Every structure is written in C-alpha cells, then in structure tokens.
mmCIF file of C-alpha atoms in Angstrom:
data_model
loop_
_atom_site.group_PDB
_atom_site.id
_atom_site.type_symbol
_atom_site.label_atom_id
_atom_site.label_comp_id
_atom_site.label_asym_id
_atom_site.label_seq_id
_atom_site.Cartn_x
_atom_site.Cartn_y
_atom_site.Cartn_z
ATOM 1 C CA ASN A 1 -7.191 -15.457 0.609
ATOM 2 C CA MET A 2 -5.032 -18.091 2.304
ATOM 3 C CA SER A 3 -5.644 -17.189 6.067
ATOM 4 C CA VAL A 4 -9.678 -17.622 5.318
ATOM 5 C CA SER A 5 -8.685 -21.031 3.695
ATOM 6 C CA LEU A 6 -6.707 -22.083 6.629
ATOM 7 C CA LEU A 7 -9.473 -21.162 9.312
ATOM 8 C CA ASN A 8 -11.552 -22.566 7.241
ATOM 9 C CA ALA A 9 -9.695 -26.164 7.233
ATOM 10 C CA THR A 10 -9.274 -25.688 11.145
ATOM 11 C CA ALA A 11 -12.950 -25.486 11.162
ATOM 12 C CA THR A 12 -13.988 -28.589 9.204
ATOM 13 C CA GLY A 13 -11.099 -30.146 10.871
ATOM 14 C CA ASP A 14 -8.914 -31.059 8.185
ATOM 15 C CA GLN A 15 -5.568 -31.043 9.815
ATOM 16 C CA GLN A 16 -3.987 -32.720 6.613
ATOM 17 C CA LEU A 17 -4.785 -29.680 4.692
ATOM 18 C CA VAL A 18 -3.535 -27.335 7.882
ATOM 19 C CA LYS A 19 -0.253 -28.956 7.554
ATOM 20 C CA THR A 20 -0.394 -28.631 3.896
ATOM 21 C CA MET A 21 -1.402 -24.818 4.197
ATOM 22 C CA LEU A 22 1.742 -24.378 6.427
ATOM 23 C CA LYS A 23 4.468 -25.808 4.411
ATOM 24 C CA PRO A 24 5.351 -22.234 2.520
ATOM 25 C CA PHE A 25 5.952 -20.881 5.755
ATOM 26 C CA ILE A 26 8.437 -23.493 6.904
ATOM 27 C CA THR A 27 11.859 -23.914 5.782
ATOM 28 C CA SER A 28 13.799 -26.786 4.110
ATOM 29 C CA THR A 29 15.879 -27.562 7.811
ATOM 30 C CA GLY A 30 12.208 -27.327 9.422
ATOM 31 C CA GLY A 31 12.883 -24.067 10.748
ATOM 32 C CA THR A 32 10.156 -21.019 10.466
ATOM 33 C CA ASN A 33 10.516 -18.953 7.042
ATOM 34 C CA TYR A 34 9.999 -15.237 8.503
ATOM 35 C CA LEU A 35 10.207 -14.293 5.017
ATOM 36 C CA SER A 36 6.844 -15.954 3.866
ATOM 37 C CA LEU A 37 5.420 -14.443 6.832
ATOM 38 C CA MET A 38 6.302 -11.088 5.906
ATOM 39 C CA ARG A 39 4.562 -11.785 2.659
ATOM 40 C CA VAL A 40 1.117 -12.157 4.095
ATOM 41 C CA PRO A 41 -0.918 -9.073 3.021
ATOM 42 C CA GLY A 42 -2.492 -6.976 5.696
ATOM 43 C CA ASN A 43 -6.036 -7.571 5.486
ATOM 44 C CA GLU A 44 -5.143 -11.289 5.681
ATOM 45 C CA ARG A 45 -3.695 -10.582 9.183
ATOM 46 C CA LEU A 46 -5.134 -11.331 12.668
ATOM 47 C CA PRO A 47 -5.929 -7.916 13.746
ATOM 48 C CA GLU A 48 -7.870 -7.828 10.335
ATOM 49 C CA LEU A 49 -9.510 -11.196 10.343
ATOM 50 C CA ALA A 50 -10.545 -10.556 14.179
ATOM 51 C CA LYS A 51 -12.201 -7.069 13.315
ATOM 52 C CA LYS A 52 -14.454 -8.865 10.599
ATOM 53 C CA ASP A 53 -15.396 -11.755 12.656
ATOM 54 C CA ARG A 54 -13.858 -11.744 15.912
ATOM 55 C CA VAL A 55 -16.135 -14.792 17.393
ATOM 56 C CA SER A 56 -15.016 -17.233 14.399
ATOM 57 C CA VAL A 57 -11.670 -16.600 14.386
ATOM 58 C CA HIS A 58 -11.413 -16.748 18.532
ATOM 59 C CA LYS A 59 -13.527 -20.115 18.052
ATOM 60 C CA ILE A 60 -11.066 -21.536 15.494
ATOM 61 C CA LEU A 61 -8.066 -20.352 17.485
ATOM 62 C CA ALA A 62 -9.267 -21.883 20.504
ATOM 63 C CA ALA A 63 -9.591 -25.182 18.559
ATOM 64 C CA GLN A 64 -6.573 -25.228 16.979
ATOM 65 C CA ILE A 65 -4.795 -24.477 20.389
ATOM 66 C CA GLU A 66 -6.933 -27.444 21.765
ATOM 67 C CA PHE A 67 -6.016 -29.919 18.742
ATOM 68 C CA MET A 68 -2.249 -29.373 19.450
ATOM 69 C CA MET A 69 -2.452 -29.947 23.228
ATOM 70 C CA LYS A 70 -3.414 -33.606 22.144
ATOM 71 C CA TYR A 71 0.956 -33.705 21.370
ATOM 72 C CA PHE A 72 1.590 -33.172 25.143
ATOM 73 C CA ASN A 73 1.269 -35.465 27.774
ATOM 74 C CA LEU A 74 0.782 -33.375 30.342
ATOM 75 C CA LYS A 75 -0.506 -33.921 33.913
ATOM 76 C CA GLN A 76 -1.754 -30.599 33.905
ATOM 77 C CA SER A 77 -2.859 -29.342 30.714
ATOM 78 C CA LEU A 78 -4.427 -26.353 29.576
ATOM 79 C CA SER A 79 -8.022 -26.317 30.229
ATOM 80 C CA LEU A 80 -11.083 -25.369 28.025
ATOM 81 C CA ASP A 81 -11.365 -21.999 29.969
ATOM 82 C CA GLN A 82 -7.752 -21.249 29.747
ATOM 83 C CA ILE A 83 -7.950 -21.982 25.934
ATOM 84 C CA PHE A 84 -10.522 -19.596 25.116
ATOM 85 C CA ILE A 85 -8.655 -16.618 27.391
ATOM 86 C CA LEU A 86 -5.384 -17.754 25.457
ATOM 87 C CA SER A 87 -7.047 -17.316 22.326
ATOM 88 C CA ASP A 88 -8.212 -14.042 23.255
ATOM 89 C CA LEU A 89 -5.249 -12.829 24.664
ATOM 90 C CA ILE A 90 -3.454 -13.911 21.425
ATOM 91 C CA ILE A 91 -6.276 -11.572 19.264
ATOM 92 C CA GLU A 92 -5.647 -8.516 21.362
ATOM 93 C CA GLU A 93 -1.893 -8.927 21.409
ATOM 94 C CA SER A 94 -1.800 -9.282 17.281
ATOM 95 C CA GLU A 95 -1.873 -5.956 16.881
ATOM 96 C CA GLN A 96 1.483 -5.120 18.205
ATOM 97 C CA ASP A 97 3.040 -6.728 15.643
ATOM 98 C CA ASN A 98 0.766 -7.494 13.195
ATOM 99 C CA LEU A 99 0.753 -11.380 13.579
ATOM 100 C CA THR A 100 -0.366 -13.800 11.046
ATOM 101 C CA ILE A 101 -2.906 -16.506 11.869
ATOM 102 C CA GLN A 102 0.270 -18.695 10.258
ATOM 103 C CA ASP A 103 2.118 -17.308 13.026
ATOM 104 C CA VAL A 104 0.146 -19.050 15.435
ATOM 105 C CA TYR A 105 -0.161 -22.167 14.152
ATOM 106 C CA LEU A 106 3.579 -22.047 13.468
ATOM 107 C CA PHE A 107 4.113 -21.720 16.962
ATOM 108 C CA LEU A 108 1.763 -24.194 18.098
ATOM 109 C CA HIS A 109 3.512 -26.667 15.807
ATOM 110 C CA LYS A 110 6.833 -25.853 17.286
ATOM 111 C CA LEU A 111 5.767 -26.192 20.657
ATOM 112 C CA ALA A 112 4.001 -29.592 19.828
ATOM 113 C CA THR A 113 7.348 -30.623 18.195
ATOM 114 C CA GLY A 114 9.543 -29.589 20.595
ATOM 115 C CA LYS A 115 11.189 -27.043 18.949
ATOM 116 C CA MET A 116 10.930 -24.673 21.539
ATOM 117 C CA GLY A 117 12.164 -26.346 24.138
ATOM 118 C CA PRO A 118 10.757 -29.640 26.147
ATOM 119 C CA ILE A 119 7.554 -29.067 27.887
ATOM 120 C CA TYR A 120 7.559 -30.751 31.482
ATOM 121 C CA GLN A 121 4.737 -31.582 33.680
ATOM 122 C CA SER A 122 2.194 -28.756 33.015
ATOM 123 C CA LEU A 123 1.513 -25.924 30.518
ATOM 124 C CA ASP A 124 -0.443 -22.570 31.678
ATOM 125 C CA ILE A 125 -1.427 -19.553 30.157
ATOM 126 C CA ALA A 126 2.078 -17.355 31.060
ATOM 127 C CA ARG A 127 4.405 -20.086 30.091
ATOM 128 C CA PHE A 128 2.587 -20.566 26.659
ATOM 129 C CA MET A 129 2.749 -16.485 26.540
ATOM 130 C CA GLU A 130 6.240 -16.766 27.533
ATOM 131 C CA LEU A 131 7.164 -19.315 24.491
ATOM 132 C CA PHE A 132 5.204 -17.329 22.053
ATOM 133 C CA GLU A 133 7.416 -14.052 22.929
ATOM 134 C CA VAL A 134 10.472 -16.155 22.122
ATOM 135 C CA HIS A 135 8.911 -16.918 18.397
ATOM 136 C CA ARG A 136 7.564 -13.092 18.263
ATOM 137 C CA GLU A 137 11.217 -11.904 19.180
ATOM 138 C CA GLU A 138 12.833 -14.117 16.165
ATOM 139 C CA ARG A 139 10.223 -12.799 13.893
ATOM 140 C CA HIS A 140 11.023 -9.579 14.774
ATOM 141 C CA GLN A 141 14.778 -9.795 14.479
ATOM 142 C CA GLU A 142 14.322 -11.507 10.857
ATOM 143 C CA LEU A 143 12.362 -8.251 9.774
ATOM 144 C CA VAL A 144 14.980 -5.759 11.100
ATOM 145 C CA ARG A 145 17.682 -7.926 9.346
ATOM 146 C CA TYR A 146 15.725 -8.132 6.193
ATOM 147 C CA ARG A 147 15.056 -4.374 6.080
ATOM 148 C CA GLU A 148 18.743 -3.691 6.762
ATOM 149 C CA GLU A 149 19.752 -6.158 3.863
ATOM 150 C CA GLU A 150 17.144 -4.322 1.650
ATOM 151 C CA HIS A 151 18.255 -1.116 2.952
ATOM 152 C CA LEU A 152 21.804 -1.899 2.017
ATOM 153 C CA GLN A 153 20.801 -2.920 -1.540
ATOM 154 C CA LEU A 154 18.938 -0.151 -2.261
ATOM 155 C CA LYS A 155 22.198 1.730 -1.113
ATOM 156 C CA CYS A 156 24.305 -0.281 -3.398
ATOM 157 C CA GLN A 157 22.116 0.256 -6.336
ATOM 158 C CA GLY A 158 22.112 4.069 -5.676
ATOM 159 C CA ASP A 159 25.942 3.934 -5.780
ATOM 160 C CA THR A 160 26.183 1.709 -8.784
ATOM 161 C CA GLU A 161 24.007 4.740 -10.675
ATOM 162 C CA ARG A 162 26.034 7.225 -9.365
ATOM 163 C CA ILE A 163 29.017 5.658 -10.829
ATOM 164 C CA SER A 164 27.276 5.057 -14.285
ATOM 165 C CA ASP A 165 26.322 8.845 -14.339
ATOM 166 C CA ASN A 166 29.969 9.337 -13.597
ATOM 167 C CA GLN A 167 30.725 7.208 -16.422
ATOM 168 C CA ASP A 168 28.564 9.469 -19.057
ATOM 169 C CA ARG A 169 29.917 12.368 -17.729
ATOM 170 C CA GLU A 170 33.679 11.356 -18.395
ATOM 171 C CA LYS A 171 32.298 10.016 -22.018
ATOM 172 C CA GLU A 172 30.872 13.067 -22.580
ATOM 173 C CA LEU A 173 34.171 14.884 -21.507
ATOM 174 C CA SER A 174 36.326 12.965 -23.401
ATOM 175 C CA ARG A 175 33.699 13.294 -26.604
ATOM 176 C CA GLY A 176 34.025 16.814 -26.136
ATOM 177 C CA ALA A 177 37.916 16.741 -25.779
ATOM 178 C CA MET A 178 38.109 14.634 -29.268
ATOM 179 C CA ALA A 179 35.889 16.791 -31.006
ATOM 180 C CA ASP A 180 38.198 19.647 -29.771
ATOM 181 C CA TYR A 181 40.888 17.863 -31.002
ATOM 182 C CA LEU A 182 39.663 17.085 -34.419
ATOM 183 C CA ARG A 183 38.585 20.672 -34.510
ATOM 184 C CA GLN A 184 42.098 21.805 -33.800
ATOM 185 C CA THR A 185 43.479 19.322 -36.345
ATOM 186 C CA TYR A 186 41.437 19.955 -39.433
ATOM 187 C CA LYS A 187 41.273 23.913 -38.694
ATOM 188 C CA ASN A 188 45.042 23.782 -39.720
ATOM 189 C CA ASP A 189 44.657 22.301 -43.065
#
C-alpha cells in the first residue's frame, strides 16, 4: 500500500524516502503527473485512510505541512494551531474529489518550490486553501480531459468494429455472388 508507506515514511521523518515515493507522480518536466494520481486505488485515498485512523492521518499531514513550512522565510508563518486546523480541513474536504495523500504532498512540494507562485510575507489558512484549490482544479481538468480521450478512443474502436462487420458482410455477399456465378456457369455445361 503506497499511501500507508508514504505516511510511515513521514512519521519516521524520512523525507528522502518521501521524495523518492513521490517521483512517480511528477513528470519529467517537474509538473504533476495527474494520470498517476488517478491510478491510486480508492482504499488508499485520503477519505478511506482517514476513516480507518483519522488521528494518525491528521497528525502525519500536520507534520508534513510543518516540514514544508521550513522552506519559507516568512514574517508570518502558519502557527501549529493553524497547521492542525489545516490538516483537519484537508481531510474533511478530501471527500469532494476523493483526494490522495500524494495530492497533498505534491501540492506542498509545489508550494515550497515556488510552482504555485511566490509566497510573500505571510501564509494563512485561507491563502493555503486558495492555492490548493488551483491544484485541485488542474487535477479535475486533467481528469475530464482523460475521460474525454478515453471516450473518443472507445468510440473509434466502436467504429472500426462496425467497419469490420461491414467488411465481413461484403465478403459474405461477394462469396454468395461467386457461388451463384459458379452455379450458373456449370449448370449450363
């Protein structure tokens, strides 16, 4: 179970392992591999993990947010209380789009490395959630695009089947015509 392993790596403070485990979810250009995120099984997603052990999931998420805050040099950073509220919010909202733990970690990584735009002076819960929404919207658009492509492919496959059906029918007709022709030809002999 990838998600549990990721949570365990965080719990033991092994950020190197966390980084390694996130690699499959990052594209070669450093973007988010939303397709990989879509493949995370339902029972490994945040809502399900929280149902099993909300306290642990909450604690570990908070620890990861706290770790990521070290990347920032802010006059007003998130307090521990705010981090706890944030973890709670993320878990509560995760049901809306069935978020993965990887989603949260990737977003934190993007936030810390400036991919969500510069963070000046301060970061509060509202700003964090606003930026997280950008990630979630990108993810949603990617999902929609993927489903449309899948639908088109299935449609195309449907069309090719129809063409091959026609071909079979044509072969049958031409075989029939050939048989008729042969019968006619040899009947006269």
